[in-house]
Short mmCIF file of C-alpha atoms in Angstrom, two decimals:
data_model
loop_
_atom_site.label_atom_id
_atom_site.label_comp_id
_atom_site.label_asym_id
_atom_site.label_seq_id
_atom_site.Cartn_x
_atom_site.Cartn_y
_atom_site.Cartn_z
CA UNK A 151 0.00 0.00 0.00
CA UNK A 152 1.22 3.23 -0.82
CA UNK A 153 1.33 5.98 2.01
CA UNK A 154 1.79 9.64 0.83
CA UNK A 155 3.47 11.58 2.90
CA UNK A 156 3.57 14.39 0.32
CA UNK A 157 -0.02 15.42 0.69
CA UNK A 158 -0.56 14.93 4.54
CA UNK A 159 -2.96 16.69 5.42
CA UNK A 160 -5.98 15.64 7.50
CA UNK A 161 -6.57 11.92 8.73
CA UNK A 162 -9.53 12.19 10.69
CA UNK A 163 -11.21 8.97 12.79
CA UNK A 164 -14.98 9.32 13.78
CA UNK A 165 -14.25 9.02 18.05
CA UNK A 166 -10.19 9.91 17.84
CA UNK A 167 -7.57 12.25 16.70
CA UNK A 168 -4.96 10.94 14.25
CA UNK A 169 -2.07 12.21 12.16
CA UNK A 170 -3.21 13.31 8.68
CA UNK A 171 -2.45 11.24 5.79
CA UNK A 172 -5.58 9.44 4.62
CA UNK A 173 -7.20 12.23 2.59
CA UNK A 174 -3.73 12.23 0.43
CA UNK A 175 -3.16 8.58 0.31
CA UNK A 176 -6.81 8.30 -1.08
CA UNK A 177 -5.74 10.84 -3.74
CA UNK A 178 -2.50 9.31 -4.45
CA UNK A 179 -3.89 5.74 -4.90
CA UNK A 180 -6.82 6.69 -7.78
CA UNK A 181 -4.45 8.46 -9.22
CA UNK A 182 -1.14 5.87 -9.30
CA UNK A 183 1.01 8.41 -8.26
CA UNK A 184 3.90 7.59 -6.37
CA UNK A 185 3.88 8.94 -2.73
CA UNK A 186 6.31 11.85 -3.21
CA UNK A 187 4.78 12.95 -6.27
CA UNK A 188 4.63 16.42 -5.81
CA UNK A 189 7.60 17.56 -3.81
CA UNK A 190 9.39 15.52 -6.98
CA UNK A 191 7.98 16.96 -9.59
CA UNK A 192 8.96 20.47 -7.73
CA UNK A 193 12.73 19.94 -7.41
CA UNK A 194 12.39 18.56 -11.24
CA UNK A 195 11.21 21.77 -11.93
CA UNK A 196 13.51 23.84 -10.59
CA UNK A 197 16.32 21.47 -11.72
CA UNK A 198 15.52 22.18 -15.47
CA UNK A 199 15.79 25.80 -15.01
CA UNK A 200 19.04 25.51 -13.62
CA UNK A 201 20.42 23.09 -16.22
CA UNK A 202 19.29 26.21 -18.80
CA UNK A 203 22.20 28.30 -16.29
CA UNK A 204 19.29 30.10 -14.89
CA UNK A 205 18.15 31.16 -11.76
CA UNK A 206 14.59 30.17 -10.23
CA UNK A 207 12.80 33.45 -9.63
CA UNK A 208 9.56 33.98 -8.64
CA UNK A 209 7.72 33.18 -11.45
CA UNK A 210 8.87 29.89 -12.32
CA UNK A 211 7.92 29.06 -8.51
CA UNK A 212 4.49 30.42 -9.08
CA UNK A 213 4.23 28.25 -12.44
CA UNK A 214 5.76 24.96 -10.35
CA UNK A 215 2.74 25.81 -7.50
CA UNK A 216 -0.02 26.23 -10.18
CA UNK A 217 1.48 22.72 -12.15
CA UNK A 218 0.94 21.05 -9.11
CA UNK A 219 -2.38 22.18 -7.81
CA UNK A 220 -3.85 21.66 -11.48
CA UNK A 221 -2.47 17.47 -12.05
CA UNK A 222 -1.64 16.79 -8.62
CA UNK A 223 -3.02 18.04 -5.38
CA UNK A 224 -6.66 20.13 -6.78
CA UNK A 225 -7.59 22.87 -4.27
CA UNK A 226 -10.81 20.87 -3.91
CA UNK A 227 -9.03 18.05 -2.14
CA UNK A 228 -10.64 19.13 1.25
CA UNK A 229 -13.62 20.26 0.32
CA UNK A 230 -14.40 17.02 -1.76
CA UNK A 231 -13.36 14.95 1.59
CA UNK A 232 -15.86 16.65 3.75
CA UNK A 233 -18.85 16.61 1.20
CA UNK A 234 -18.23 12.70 0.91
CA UNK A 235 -17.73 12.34 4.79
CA UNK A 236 -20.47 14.72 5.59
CA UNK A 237 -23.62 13.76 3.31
CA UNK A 238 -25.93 15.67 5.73
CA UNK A 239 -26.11 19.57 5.30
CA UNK A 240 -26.20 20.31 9.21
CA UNK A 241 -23.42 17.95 10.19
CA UNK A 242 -21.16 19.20 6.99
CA UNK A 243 -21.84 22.90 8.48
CA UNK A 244 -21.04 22.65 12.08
CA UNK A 245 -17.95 20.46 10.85
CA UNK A 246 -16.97 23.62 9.28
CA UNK A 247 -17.95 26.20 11.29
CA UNK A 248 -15.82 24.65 14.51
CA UNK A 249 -12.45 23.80 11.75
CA UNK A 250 -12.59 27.40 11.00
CA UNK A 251 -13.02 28.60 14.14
CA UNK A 252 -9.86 26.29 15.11
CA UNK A 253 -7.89 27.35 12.50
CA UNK A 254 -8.54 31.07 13.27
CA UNK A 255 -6.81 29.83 16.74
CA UNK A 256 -3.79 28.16 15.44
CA UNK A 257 -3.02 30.92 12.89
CA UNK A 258 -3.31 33.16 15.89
CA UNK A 259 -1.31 31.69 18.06
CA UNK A 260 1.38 30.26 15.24
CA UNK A 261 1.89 34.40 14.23
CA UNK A 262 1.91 36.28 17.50
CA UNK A 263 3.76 33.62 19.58
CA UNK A 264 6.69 33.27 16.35
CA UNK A 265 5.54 29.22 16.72
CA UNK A 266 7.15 27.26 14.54
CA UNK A 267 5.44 26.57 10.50
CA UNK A 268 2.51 24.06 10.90
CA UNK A 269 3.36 21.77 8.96
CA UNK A 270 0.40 18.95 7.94
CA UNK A 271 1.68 16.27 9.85
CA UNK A 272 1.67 18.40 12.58
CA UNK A 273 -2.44 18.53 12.83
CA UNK A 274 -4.71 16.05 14.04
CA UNK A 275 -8.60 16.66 13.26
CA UNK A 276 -11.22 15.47 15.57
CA UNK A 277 -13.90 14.10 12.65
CA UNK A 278 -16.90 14.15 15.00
CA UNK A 279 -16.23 17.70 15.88
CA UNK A 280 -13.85 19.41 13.89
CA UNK A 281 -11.33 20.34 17.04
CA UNK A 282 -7.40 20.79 15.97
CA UNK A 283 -4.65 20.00 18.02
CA UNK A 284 -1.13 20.39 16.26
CA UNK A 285 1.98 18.53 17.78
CA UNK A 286 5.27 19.80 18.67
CA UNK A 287 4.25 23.53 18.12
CA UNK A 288 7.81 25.80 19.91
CA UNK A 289 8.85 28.88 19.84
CA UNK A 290 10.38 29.74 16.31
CA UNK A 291 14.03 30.84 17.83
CA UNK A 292 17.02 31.56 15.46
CA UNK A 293 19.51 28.91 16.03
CA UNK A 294 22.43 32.10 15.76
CA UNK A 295 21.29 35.13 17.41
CA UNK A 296 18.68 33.67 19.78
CA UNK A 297 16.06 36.15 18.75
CA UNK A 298 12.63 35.40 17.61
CA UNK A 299 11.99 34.40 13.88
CA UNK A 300 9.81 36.49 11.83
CA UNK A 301 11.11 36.03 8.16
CA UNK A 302 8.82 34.01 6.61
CA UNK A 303 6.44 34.33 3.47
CA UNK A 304 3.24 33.26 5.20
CA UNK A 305 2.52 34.20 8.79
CA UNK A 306 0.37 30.91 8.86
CA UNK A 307 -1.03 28.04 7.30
CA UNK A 308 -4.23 29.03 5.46
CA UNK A 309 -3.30 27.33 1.81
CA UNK A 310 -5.45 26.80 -0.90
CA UNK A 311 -7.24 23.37 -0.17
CA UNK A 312 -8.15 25.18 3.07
CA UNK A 313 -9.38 28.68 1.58
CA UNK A 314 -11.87 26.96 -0.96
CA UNK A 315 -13.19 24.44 1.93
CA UNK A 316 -14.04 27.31 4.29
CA UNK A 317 -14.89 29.79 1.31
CA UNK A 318 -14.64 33.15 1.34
CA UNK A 319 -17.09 33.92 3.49
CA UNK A 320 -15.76 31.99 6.22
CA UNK A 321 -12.35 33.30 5.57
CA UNK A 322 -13.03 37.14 5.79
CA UNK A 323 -15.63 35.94 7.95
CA UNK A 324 -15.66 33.73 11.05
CA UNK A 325 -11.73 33.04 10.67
CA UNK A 326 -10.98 37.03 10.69
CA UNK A 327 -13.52 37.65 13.70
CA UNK A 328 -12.06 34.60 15.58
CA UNK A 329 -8.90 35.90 15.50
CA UNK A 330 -9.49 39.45 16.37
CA UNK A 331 -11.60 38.47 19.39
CA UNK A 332 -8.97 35.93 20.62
CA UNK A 333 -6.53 39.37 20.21
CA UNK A 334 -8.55 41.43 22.34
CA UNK A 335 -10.15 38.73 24.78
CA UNK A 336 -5.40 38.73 25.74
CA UNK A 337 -5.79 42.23 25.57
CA UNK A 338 -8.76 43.83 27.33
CA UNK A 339 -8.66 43.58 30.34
CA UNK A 340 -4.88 42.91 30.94
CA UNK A 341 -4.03 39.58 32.26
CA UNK A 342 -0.28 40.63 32.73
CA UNK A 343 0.40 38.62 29.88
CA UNK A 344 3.77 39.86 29.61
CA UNK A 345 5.18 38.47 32.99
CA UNK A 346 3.65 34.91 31.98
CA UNK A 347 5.60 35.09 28.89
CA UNK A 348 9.07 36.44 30.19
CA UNK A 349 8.75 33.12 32.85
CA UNK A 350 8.07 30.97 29.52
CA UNK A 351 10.86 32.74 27.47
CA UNK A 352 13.14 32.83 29.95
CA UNK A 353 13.09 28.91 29.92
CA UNK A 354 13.57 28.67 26.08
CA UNK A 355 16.47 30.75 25.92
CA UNK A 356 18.18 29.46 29.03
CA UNK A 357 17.78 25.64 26.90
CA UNK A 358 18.90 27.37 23.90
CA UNK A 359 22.16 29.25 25.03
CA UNK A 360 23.18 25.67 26.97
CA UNK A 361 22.36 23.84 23.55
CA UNK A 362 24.56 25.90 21.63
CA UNK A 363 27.32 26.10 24.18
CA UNK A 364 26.99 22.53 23.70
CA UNK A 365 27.74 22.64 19.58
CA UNK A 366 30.76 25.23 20.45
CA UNK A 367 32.17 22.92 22.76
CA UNK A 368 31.78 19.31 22.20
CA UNK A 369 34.01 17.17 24.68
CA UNK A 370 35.15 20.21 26.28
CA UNK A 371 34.68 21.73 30.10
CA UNK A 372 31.26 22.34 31.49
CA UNK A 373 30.19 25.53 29.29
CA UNK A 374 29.15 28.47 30.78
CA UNK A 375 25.91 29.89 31.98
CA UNK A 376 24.50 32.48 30.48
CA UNK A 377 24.58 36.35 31.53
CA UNK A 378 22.29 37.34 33.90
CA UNK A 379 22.01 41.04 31.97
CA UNK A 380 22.13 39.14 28.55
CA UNK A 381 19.06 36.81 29.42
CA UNK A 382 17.23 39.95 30.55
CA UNK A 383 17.74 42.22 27.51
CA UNK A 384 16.97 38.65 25.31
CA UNK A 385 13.65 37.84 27.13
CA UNK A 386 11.91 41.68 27.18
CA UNK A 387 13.02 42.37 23.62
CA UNK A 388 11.07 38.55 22.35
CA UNK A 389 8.02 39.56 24.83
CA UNK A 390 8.16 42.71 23.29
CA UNK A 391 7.56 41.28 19.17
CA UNK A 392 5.11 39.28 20.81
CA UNK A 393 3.14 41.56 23.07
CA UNK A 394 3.43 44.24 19.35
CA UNK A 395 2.18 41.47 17.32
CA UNK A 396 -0.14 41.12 19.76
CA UNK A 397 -1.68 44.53 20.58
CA UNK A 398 -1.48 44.90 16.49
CA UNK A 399 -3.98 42.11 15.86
CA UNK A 400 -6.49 43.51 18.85
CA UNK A 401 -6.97 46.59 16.88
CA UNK A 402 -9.87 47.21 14.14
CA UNK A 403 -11.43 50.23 13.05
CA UNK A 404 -14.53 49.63 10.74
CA UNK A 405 -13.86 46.38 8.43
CA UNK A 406 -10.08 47.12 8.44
CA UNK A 407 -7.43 45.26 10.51
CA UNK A 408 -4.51 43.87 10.52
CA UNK A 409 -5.88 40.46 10.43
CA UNK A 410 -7.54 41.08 7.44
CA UNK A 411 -4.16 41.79 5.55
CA UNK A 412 -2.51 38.45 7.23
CA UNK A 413 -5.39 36.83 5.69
CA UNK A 414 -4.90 38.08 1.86
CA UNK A 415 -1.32 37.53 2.92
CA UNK A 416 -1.21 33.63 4.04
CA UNK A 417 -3.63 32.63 1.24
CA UNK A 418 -1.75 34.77 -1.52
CA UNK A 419 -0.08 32.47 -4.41
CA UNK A 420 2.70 34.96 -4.41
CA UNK A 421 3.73 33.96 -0.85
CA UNK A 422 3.11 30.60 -0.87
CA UNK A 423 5.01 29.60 -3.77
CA UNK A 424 8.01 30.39 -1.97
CA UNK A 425 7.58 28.16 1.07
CA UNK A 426 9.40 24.88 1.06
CA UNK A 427 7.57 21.94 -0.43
CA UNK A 428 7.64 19.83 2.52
CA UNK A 429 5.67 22.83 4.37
CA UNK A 430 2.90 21.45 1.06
CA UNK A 431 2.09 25.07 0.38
CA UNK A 432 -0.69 23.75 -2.49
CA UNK A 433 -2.40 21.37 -0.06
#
């Protein structure tokens, strides 16, 4: 049996959570494809424009992205799942309704907290209710400088296969509202998030100065702590992105927010052609 691992994406069971490759193998299977499919034909792709003595720029990733989505991995993937899985109206609705309203959660916390990229076998799906819960989610910290990571094309998962299954409406709708109340529910009143998140931070950077004293000096003398003064200045400037992100998101003046420009940002083919296939930008 073949098991693809390049289309992971949701695996649901009817009473239990499970890691997400069934949708994909299905796919895979009716279609003969071999399991890495997609991520293959990608490198192919960009391997033929550099035998020419070319670089790949941004439109040949944006052709590569569209290739795949059109004989590979359709954007109606999801969508098609859940009508097959959900015959009845009602029960295909709420299924919806709570996966968007989850979503709207992850994305939140993935983009304000710097979390690491969700990746698809990172999410489990309840089927009988449509609650996420993603695995190994950390604190996105640059493995040089120690300092939160916020260079990336997307600020969270919201790709194709996901946009067409919750449709627009749900996108600029419950998704963007979701997120903007979760903003302002950490907001107003203030729950002192800031202290929580130094105590937090302070942990992660304490495990990451010891790991790379570690790399510097393999087989050497116990390595040294880190500087009292250094930690500080390290933990307030990370609670600061966070607690900017953060107080950006809570704000809204009419229809406009910031969420609303994440949104057109995460789901735009420009961005998402430039994320690394085994994030599975087209599923």
């Amino acid at each position: 049996m073949l098991l693809c691992s390049s289309c992971k994406d949701v695996l649901c069971y009817r009473y239990s959570k499970a890691t997400s490759h069934f949708l994909c193998y299905q796919r895979c299977a009716k279609k003969l494809m071999e399991h890495d499919a997609p991520i293959s034909r990608y490198y192919e792709r960009l391997l033929m424009v550099q035998a020419r003595g070319a670089q790949a720029s941004h439109q040949v990733l944006r052709d590569i992205l569209k290739e795949v989505q059109t004989n590979m991995v359709p954007r109606t993937m999801l969508k098609e799942w859940a009508s097959h899985t959900f015959p009845d109206a009602t029960d295909y609705f709420h299924f919806r309704k709570m996966l968007s309203q989850q979503l709207a959660l992850m994305g939140f916390v993935e983009f304000v907290l710097h979390l690491t990229r969700l990746n698809p076998e990172m999410l489990y799906v309840s089927q009988d209710c449509g609650q996420l819960h993603a695995s190994y989610f950390r604190f996105d910290i640059n493995d040089a400088s120690g300092d939160l990571d916020a260079n990336r094309p997307v600020p969270f998962r919201l790709t194709p296969n996901i946009s067409d299954f919750l449709t627009p409406i749900g996108v600029n709708g419950v998704l963007t509202s979701c997120m903007i109340a979760a903003a302002r529910c950490f907001v107003q009143p203030n729950f002192k998030l800031d202290s929580l998140l130094r105590a937090v931070l302070r942990d992660e950077l304490i495990y990451w100065h010891k790991k790379k004293q570690d790399e510097m000096h393999v087989g050497s003398t116990q390595p040294q702590d880190m500087d009292g003064e250094v930690l500080i200045t390290m933990v307030n400037k990370a609670v600061n992105a966070i607690m900017t992100r953060l107080q950006n998101l809570a704000q809204f003046e009419g229809g406009e927010s910031k969420v609303s420009t994440l949104v057109a940002a995460a789901n735009s083919p420009d961005n998402l052609c430039r994320m690394d296939p085994a994030w599975h930008p087209w599923l």
